[in-house]
GROMACS .gro file of C-alpha atoms in nm:
model
  127
    1UNK     CA    1  -1.811   0.706   2.247
    2UNK     CA    2  -2.151   0.558   2.196
    3UNK     CA    3  -2.289   0.384   2.500
    4UNK     CA    4  -2.572   0.142   2.479
    5UNK     CA    5  -2.790   0.058   2.793
    6UNK     CA    6  -2.556   0.260   3.014
    7UNK     CA    7  -2.268   0.013   2.936
    8UNK     CA    8  -1.931   0.117   2.862
    9UNK     CA    9  -1.775   0.033   2.527
   10UNK     CA   10  -1.532  -0.261   2.572
   11UNK     CA   11  -1.380  -0.239   2.222
   12UNK     CA   12  -1.079  -0.015   2.179
   13UNK     CA   13  -1.023   0.221   2.014
   14UNK     CA   14  -1.305   0.186   1.767
   15UNK     CA   15  -1.608  -0.037   1.700
   16UNK     CA   16  -1.527  -0.068   1.339
   17UNK     CA   17  -1.383  -0.405   1.253
   18UNK     CA   18  -1.090  -0.445   1.015
   19UNK     CA   19  -1.307  -0.614   0.761
   20UNK     CA   20  -1.562  -0.330   0.770
   21UNK     CA   21  -1.273  -0.080   0.731
   22UNK     CA   22  -1.125  -0.255   0.435
   23UNK     CA   23  -1.460  -0.297   0.273
   24UNK     CA   24  -1.522   0.078   0.308
   25UNK     CA   25  -1.182   0.164   0.171
   26UNK     CA   26  -1.221  -0.083  -0.127
   27UNK     CA   27  -1.554   0.091  -0.226
   28UNK     CA   28  -1.401   0.429  -0.167
   29UNK     CA   29  -1.118   0.352  -0.407
   30UNK     CA   30  -1.356   0.222  -0.669
   31UNK     CA   31  -1.548   0.544  -0.667
   32UNK     CA   32  -1.232   0.700  -0.809
   33UNK     CA   33  -1.127   0.451  -1.080
   34UNK     CA   34  -1.110   0.072  -1.158
   35UNK     CA   35  -0.854  -0.131  -0.968
   36UNK     CA   36  -0.732  -0.488  -0.949
   37UNK     CA   37  -0.679  -0.670  -0.619
   38UNK     CA   38  -0.301  -0.612  -0.562
   39UNK     CA   39  -0.339  -0.257  -0.682
   40UNK     CA   40  -0.596  -0.201  -0.405
   41UNK     CA   41  -0.365  -0.343  -0.147
   42UNK     CA   42  -0.083  -0.115  -0.256
   43UNK     CA   43  -0.313   0.194  -0.283
   44UNK     CA   44  -0.440   0.139   0.074
   45UNK     CA   45  -0.078   0.098   0.193
   46UNK     CA   46   0.027   0.417   0.023
   47UNK     CA   47  -0.268   0.619   0.161
   48UNK     CA   48  -0.192   0.489   0.507
   49UNK     CA   49   0.162   0.594   0.469
   50UNK     CA   50   0.305   0.242   0.477
   51UNK     CA   51   0.181   0.196   0.842
   52UNK     CA   52  -0.061  -0.087   0.758
   53UNK     CA   53  -0.176  -0.291   0.461
   54UNK     CA   54  -0.461  -0.535   0.418
   55UNK     CA   55  -0.352  -0.894   0.322
   56UNK     CA   56  -0.460  -1.069   0.006
   57UNK     CA   57  -0.638  -1.316   0.223
   58UNK     CA   58  -0.869  -1.026   0.335
   59UNK     CA   59  -0.893  -0.838   0.001
   60UNK     CA   60  -0.985  -1.110  -0.237
   61UNK     CA   61  -1.271  -1.267  -0.030
   62UNK     CA   62  -1.413  -0.915   0.016
   63UNK     CA   63  -1.392  -0.858  -0.356
   64UNK     CA   64  -1.579  -1.171  -0.423
   65UNK     CA   65  -1.835  -1.091  -0.161
   66UNK     CA   66  -1.882  -0.735  -0.293
   67UNK     CA   67  -1.912  -0.870  -0.651
   68UNK     CA   68  -2.172  -1.136  -0.550
   69UNK     CA   69  -2.377  -0.871  -0.369
   70UNK     CA   70  -2.374  -0.667  -0.695
   71UNK     CA   71  -2.184  -0.373  -0.540
   72UNK     CA   72  -1.888  -0.411  -0.779
   73UNK     CA   73  -1.837  -0.558  -1.126
   74UNK     CA   74  -1.527  -0.749  -1.210
   75UNK     CA   75  -1.377  -0.853  -1.547
   76UNK     CA   76  -1.049  -1.005  -1.662
   77UNK     CA   77  -0.801  -0.804  -1.845
   78UNK     CA   78  -0.731  -1.110  -2.061
   79UNK     CA   79  -1.017  -1.346  -2.026
   80UNK     CA   80  -0.831  -1.638  -2.178
   81UNK     CA   81  -0.549  -1.616  -1.925
   82UNK     CA   82  -0.772  -1.502  -1.622
   83UNK     CA   83  -0.456  -1.328  -1.482
   84UNK     CA   84  -0.563  -0.975  -1.364
   85UNK     CA   85  -0.919  -0.911  -1.258
   86UNK     CA   86  -1.020  -0.539  -1.255
   87UNK     CA   87  -1.320  -0.408  -1.050
   88UNK     CA   88  -1.541  -0.108  -1.077
   89UNK     CA   89  -1.830   0.013  -0.849
   90UNK     CA   90  -2.186  -0.039  -0.958
   91UNK     CA   91  -2.473   0.203  -0.895
   92UNK     CA   92  -2.594  -0.009  -0.600
   93UNK     CA   93  -2.238  -0.021  -0.471
   94UNK     CA   94  -2.210   0.343  -0.475
   95UNK     CA   95  -2.537   0.370  -0.277
   96UNK     CA   96  -2.409   0.104  -0.029
   97UNK     CA   97  -2.083   0.297  -0.006
   98UNK     CA   98  -2.257   0.623   0.090
   99UNK     CA   99  -2.464   0.434   0.349
  100UNK     CA  100  -2.168   0.264   0.522
  101UNK     CA  101  -1.953   0.570   0.494
  102UNK     CA  102  -2.210   0.764   0.692
  103UNK     CA  103  -2.273   0.481   0.936
  104UNK     CA  104  -1.907   0.462   1.022
  105UNK     CA  105  -1.813   0.829   1.056
  106UNK     CA  106  -1.889   0.846   1.420
  107UNK     CA  107  -1.674   0.543   1.491
  108UNK     CA  108  -1.379   0.720   1.323
  109UNK     CA  109  -1.447   1.042   1.517
  110UNK     CA  110  -1.454   0.839   1.844
  111UNK     CA  111  -1.121   0.683   1.757
  112UNK     CA  112  -0.976   1.027   1.668
  113UNK     CA  113  -1.076   1.166   2.014
  114UNK     CA  114  -0.920   0.870   2.192
  115UNK     CA  115  -0.595   0.903   1.997
  116UNK     CA  116  -0.579   1.282   2.036
  117UNK     CA  117  -0.643   1.273   2.402
  118UNK     CA  118  -0.394   0.996   2.463
  119UNK     CA  119  -0.114   1.176   2.268
  120UNK     CA  120  -0.192   1.491   2.453
  121UNK     CA  121  -0.222   1.345   2.803
  122UNK     CA  122   0.052   1.083   2.803
  123UNK     CA  123   0.296   1.216   2.537
  124UNK     CA  124   0.223   1.583   2.575
  125UNK     CA  125   0.167   1.616   2.199
  126UNK     CA  126  -0.088   1.875   2.106
  127UNK     CA  127  -0.283   1.794   1.781
   0.00000   0.00000   0.00000
């Protein structure tokens, strides 16, 4: 774990917030294809093997923020009805994605070390 000023990290098991994690995942998905909000929720849930899913109350504000920052572009499937809004990543969004992906890699590695060592030590599961 990264220590600052010789202080121990108090956050467990990672320093990555749920919001930052979901933002990273949204941008990651949008590098593959266009999605709409509920589809993003379902895709994250599937990729995490139904162990966790972000709420609509988290996804939609993040989509609005990412769009207002110019990282994604949204459009209505049927503009007159405004029922389903699709999103795609922009060039600046892709650059932002690469930056935050690199920034957060060490946090995920730290979390993996904690989990692996806990499973090994307490549960005698070797990974």
